[in-house]
Amino acid sequence: MFAHQIFWQRIMNISQASKIIKGRIKKHPLWLTHVITYTCNARCEMCARWQKEHDSDKELSKQECFNLIDNASQAGILFYTMYGGEPLVYKDAPDVLAYAKSKNLLTAINTNGFFLKDRINEVALYTDSIIVSIDSVGKKHDEMRKLPGLFDKAVEGIIASKTKVKLSINSVITAENKESVPHLINLSNELKVPIFIQPIVRSAGYNDHLMLSKEEEKNLYKQLISYKTKENRLLNSTTYIKNLLYGKVSNCHAPKVYIRIEGDGTIGFCNNKEWGNIRDTQLADVFRSSAFKYHCKNMETCTKCVSACTDISKLYNNPFYSVKIASEYLRNQK
């Protein structure tokens, strides 16, 4: 989803284009997602990160965040996405984003939107894209995330930010909000902000009760296909939706595209594989290692998740697919 928000919203400069070419040749990730804090003001049932708030003393300091960005830039990373928890509760978020921009990285924030109106002027100058999580409308959204007033705050934040930064909405569909898709599409149209909608990804032993049945998943994909019209701003690629609907399995290249840094500095991403800690590990060394290359190759046959990253990874590995998806994205930027 972030590729739709950042990759196609601006022309790459020579340095950025060079990183993309080198990344494709060497098959190393270009995208770094950073869980900058576990602290969150919401208590979403679908997410377990806020339950790690007791580990906040293990989070990277601001200087260590700067070191991470240096490390990432030297390894060929091009995109930096700030996650949480809730990243806008992190006091030094503007400084970290500014430092990422100083290293010529494209930046994004994934937020629940509660503090967006209050902090947009601090972060807008250093942020290429902001993704606001909204899973339903009105009180239903507040109930799902156990934070009264969140929906109104998120909408206020979007309205306050529209002229300052590229925006999109990200919606996760679970057994609790499976009837919300039409309302979310209407919200996207009313706000004139693109939306990406996807089913919940299983976290075994934690959110199993929120999973959609196979039939409910198929109904979701059929709905999404029906909304892929010029009147709507649905960012999901038609190919992504149809692959999920018809069970078409294609190679997943996500580990070649993404790497994640947890709040405590742990390096990881797909299949919960860990690659050390950013405090004492160089990402370039990880990417060059035979173990990492074997992991990337081995994960090509993985069919466990329905996350958008499996689809977006094709943008990086298949230039023909990239052109197709880019054209869909541009049609939705109205």
PDB file of C-alpha atoms in Angstrom, residues 14 47 68 91 151 174 177 183 196 212 215 262 271 274 295 298 303 325 328:
ATOM      1  CA  ILE A  14      18.900  10.543  -9.986  1.00  0.00           C
ATOM      2  CA  CYS A  47      -2.884  -5.534  17.020  1.00  0.00           C
ATOM      3  CA  LEU A  68      19.487   3.514  12.108  1.00  0.00           C
ATOM      4  CA  LYS A  91       7.950  13.354  20.900  1.00  0.00           C
ATOM      5  CA  PHE A 151     -13.043   8.526  14.246  1.00  0.00           C
ATOM      6  CA  THR A 174     -12.363  -8.283  10.226  1.00  0.00           C
ATOM      7  CA  ASN A 177     -16.537  -4.665  10.520  1.00  0.00           C
ATOM      8  CA  HIS A 183     -19.340   3.165   4.243  1.00  0.00           C
ATOM      9  CA  PHE A 196      -6.713   0.725   0.531  1.00  0.00           C
ATOM     10  CA  LEU A 212     -13.016 -13.775   8.211  1.00  0.00           C
ATOM     11  CA  GLU A 215     -16.780 -17.254   2.234  1.00  0.00           C
ATOM     12  CA  GLU A 262      11.085  -3.307  15.891  1.00  0.00           C
ATOM     13  CA  ASN A 271       7.835 -15.267   8.790  1.00  0.00           C
ATOM     14  CA  GLU A 274      15.134 -12.159  12.965  1.00  0.00           C
ATOM     15  CA  HIS A 295      15.494 -16.764   3.074  1.00  0.00           C
ATOM     16  CA  ASN A 298      12.635 -19.737   0.208  1.00  0.00           C
ATOM     17  CA  THR A 303       1.152 -18.373   0.608  1.00  0.00           C
ATOM     18  CA  ILE A 325      -0.398  -0.730 -11.237  1.00  0.00           C
ATOM     19  CA  GLU A 328      -4.431   2.273 -11.770  1.00  0.00           C
TER      20      GLU A 328
END
